[in-house]
mmCIF file of C-alpha atoms in Angstrom:
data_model
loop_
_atom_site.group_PDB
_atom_site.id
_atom_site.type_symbol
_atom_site.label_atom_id
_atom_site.label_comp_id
_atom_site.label_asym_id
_atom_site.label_seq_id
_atom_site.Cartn_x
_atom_site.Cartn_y
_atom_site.Cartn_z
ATOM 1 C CA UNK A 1 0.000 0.000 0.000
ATOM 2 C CA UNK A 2 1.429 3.460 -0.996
ATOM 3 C CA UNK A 3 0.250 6.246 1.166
ATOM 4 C CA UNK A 4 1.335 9.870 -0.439
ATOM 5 C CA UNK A 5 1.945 12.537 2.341
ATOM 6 C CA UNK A 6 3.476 16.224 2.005
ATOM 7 C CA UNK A 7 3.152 19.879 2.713
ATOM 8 C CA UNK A 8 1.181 22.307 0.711
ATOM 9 C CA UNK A 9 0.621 26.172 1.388
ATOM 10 C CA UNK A 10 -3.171 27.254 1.577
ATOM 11 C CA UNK A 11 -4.269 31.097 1.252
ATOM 12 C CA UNK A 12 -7.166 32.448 2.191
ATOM 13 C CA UNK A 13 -8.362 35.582 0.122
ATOM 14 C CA UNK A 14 -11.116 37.644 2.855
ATOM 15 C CA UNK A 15 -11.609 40.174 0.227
ATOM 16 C CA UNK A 16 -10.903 43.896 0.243
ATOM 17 C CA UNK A 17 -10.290 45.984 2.646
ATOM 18 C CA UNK A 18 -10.290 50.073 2.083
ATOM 19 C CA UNK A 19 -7.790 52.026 -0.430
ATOM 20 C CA UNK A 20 -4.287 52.272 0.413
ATOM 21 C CA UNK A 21 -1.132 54.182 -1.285
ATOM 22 C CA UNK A 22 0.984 51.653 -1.766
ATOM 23 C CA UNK A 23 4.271 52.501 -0.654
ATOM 24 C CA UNK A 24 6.275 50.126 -4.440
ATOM 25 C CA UNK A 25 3.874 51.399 -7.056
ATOM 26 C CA UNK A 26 2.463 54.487 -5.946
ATOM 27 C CA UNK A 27 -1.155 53.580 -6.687
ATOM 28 C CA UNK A 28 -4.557 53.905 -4.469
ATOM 29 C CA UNK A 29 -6.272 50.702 -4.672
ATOM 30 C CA UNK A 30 -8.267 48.631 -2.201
ATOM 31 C CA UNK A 31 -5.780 46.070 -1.023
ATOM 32 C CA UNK A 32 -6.953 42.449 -0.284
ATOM 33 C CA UNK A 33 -6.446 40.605 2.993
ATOM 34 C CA UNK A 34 -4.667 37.571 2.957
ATOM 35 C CA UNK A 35 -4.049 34.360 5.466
ATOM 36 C CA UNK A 36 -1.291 32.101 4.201
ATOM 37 C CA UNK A 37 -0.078 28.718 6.243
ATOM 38 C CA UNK A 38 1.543 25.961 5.506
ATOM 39 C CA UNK A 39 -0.335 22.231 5.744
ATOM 40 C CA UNK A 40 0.262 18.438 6.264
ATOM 41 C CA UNK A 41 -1.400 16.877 3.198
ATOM 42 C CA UNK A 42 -2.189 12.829 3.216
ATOM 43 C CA UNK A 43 -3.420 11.976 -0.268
ATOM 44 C CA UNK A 44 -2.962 15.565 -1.472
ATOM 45 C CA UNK A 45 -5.907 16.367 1.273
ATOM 46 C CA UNK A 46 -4.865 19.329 4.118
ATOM 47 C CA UNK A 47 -5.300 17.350 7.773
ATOM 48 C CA UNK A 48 -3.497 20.035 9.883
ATOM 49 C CA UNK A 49 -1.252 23.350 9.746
ATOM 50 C CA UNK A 50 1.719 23.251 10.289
ATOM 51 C CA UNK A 51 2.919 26.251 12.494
ATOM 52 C CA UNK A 52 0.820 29.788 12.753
ATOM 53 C CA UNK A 53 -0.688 31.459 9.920
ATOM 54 C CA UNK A 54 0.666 34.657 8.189
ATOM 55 C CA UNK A 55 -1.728 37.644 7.781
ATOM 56 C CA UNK A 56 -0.986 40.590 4.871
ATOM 57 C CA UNK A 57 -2.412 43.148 2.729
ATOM 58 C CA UNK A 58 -1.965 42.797 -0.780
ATOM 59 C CA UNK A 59 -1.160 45.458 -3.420
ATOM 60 C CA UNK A 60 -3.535 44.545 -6.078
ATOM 61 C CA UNK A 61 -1.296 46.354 -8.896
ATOM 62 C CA UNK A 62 1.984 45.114 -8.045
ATOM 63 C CA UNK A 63 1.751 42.096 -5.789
ATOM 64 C CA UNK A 64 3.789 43.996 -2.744
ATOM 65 C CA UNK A 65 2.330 43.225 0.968
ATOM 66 C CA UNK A 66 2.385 44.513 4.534
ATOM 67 C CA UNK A 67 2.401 41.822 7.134
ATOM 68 C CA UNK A 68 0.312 42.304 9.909
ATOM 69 C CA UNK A 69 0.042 42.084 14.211
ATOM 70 C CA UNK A 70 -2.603 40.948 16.080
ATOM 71 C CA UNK A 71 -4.876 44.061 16.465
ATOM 72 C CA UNK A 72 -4.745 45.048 12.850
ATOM 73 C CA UNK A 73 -5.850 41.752 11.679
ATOM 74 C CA UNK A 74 -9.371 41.476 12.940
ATOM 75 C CA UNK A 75 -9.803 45.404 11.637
ATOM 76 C CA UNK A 76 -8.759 44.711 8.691
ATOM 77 C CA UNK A 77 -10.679 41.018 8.347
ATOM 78 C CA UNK A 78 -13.463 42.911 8.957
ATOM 79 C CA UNK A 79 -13.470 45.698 6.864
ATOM 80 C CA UNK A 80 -13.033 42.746 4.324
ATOM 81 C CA UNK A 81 -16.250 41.104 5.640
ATOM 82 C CA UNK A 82 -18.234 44.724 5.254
ATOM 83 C CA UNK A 83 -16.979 45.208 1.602
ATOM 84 C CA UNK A 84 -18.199 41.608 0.933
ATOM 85 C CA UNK A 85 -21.646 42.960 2.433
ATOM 86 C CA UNK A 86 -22.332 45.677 0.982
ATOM 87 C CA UNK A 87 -21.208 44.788 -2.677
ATOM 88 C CA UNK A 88 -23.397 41.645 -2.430
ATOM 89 C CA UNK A 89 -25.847 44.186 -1.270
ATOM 90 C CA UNK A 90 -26.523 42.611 2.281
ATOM 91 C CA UNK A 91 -26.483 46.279 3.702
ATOM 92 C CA UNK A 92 -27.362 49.459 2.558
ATOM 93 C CA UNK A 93 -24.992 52.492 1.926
ATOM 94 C CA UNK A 94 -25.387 54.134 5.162
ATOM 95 C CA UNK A 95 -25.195 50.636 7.209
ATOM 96 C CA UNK A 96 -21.715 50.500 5.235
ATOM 97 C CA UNK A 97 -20.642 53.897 6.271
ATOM 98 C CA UNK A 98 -22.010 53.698 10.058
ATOM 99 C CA UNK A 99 -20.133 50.254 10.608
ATOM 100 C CA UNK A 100 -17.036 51.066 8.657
ATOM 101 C CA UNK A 101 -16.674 53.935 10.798
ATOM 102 C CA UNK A 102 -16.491 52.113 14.039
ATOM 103 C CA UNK A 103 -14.662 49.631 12.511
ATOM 104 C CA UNK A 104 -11.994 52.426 11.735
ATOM 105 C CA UNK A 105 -12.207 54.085 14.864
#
C-alpha cells in the first residue's frame, strides 16, 4: 500500500479591505487581505497546519504586501467582511458607512 503525504501552502483571500497608497507602485487601490499557512497533506488532502498562519495586505497592482500584528488583523478582516456585504448588497450604503466607521475608529 502506498500512502502519499506532504506539505502544501493554503491562502485564504477575505476580500478587500479600504484604499491604500501603496508605498512600491504608488497607486490607491483597495488592497486584499490575505491568510497564508503551511499544511500536512495525506493523499494531497490538508489534515493540519503546520505552524501559525501569516496575515498581509496585498497590493492589487503590483503584488507587494504589509504583514500584519494581532490588532490590525481582525480590523482589517473585517473591513473585508463589510466590503463583501455591501457589494453583495446585504447592507445598505449608510449601514456601510455607520459600521465602517467604528470599525476604523
Amino acid at each position: 500500500m502506498i500512502i502519499v503525504f506532504g506539505t502544501r501552502n493554503l491562502t485564504k483571500n477575505y476580500g478587500v479591505t479600504n484604499k491604500i497608497e501603496c508605498p512600491h507602485c504608488h497607486n490607491t487601490e483597495f488592497w486584499h487581505y490575505i491568510k497564508t499557512g503551511l499544511w500536512f497533506t495525506l493523499f494531497w488532502i490538508p489534515v493540519f497546519p503546520l505552524g501559525s498562519s501569516k496575515h498581509y495586505l496585498v497590493c492589487p497592482v503590483c503584488n507587494i504586501n504589509m504583514a500584519l500584528n494581532g490588532s490590525d488583523r481582525e480590523k482589517y478582516r473585517k473591513l473585508a467582511e463589510l466590503n463583501q456585504k455591501f457589494t453583495s448588497g446585504k447592507i445598505s450604503e449608510e449601514e456601510y458607512r455607520e459600521l465602517s466607521n467604528d470599525i476604523q475608529e
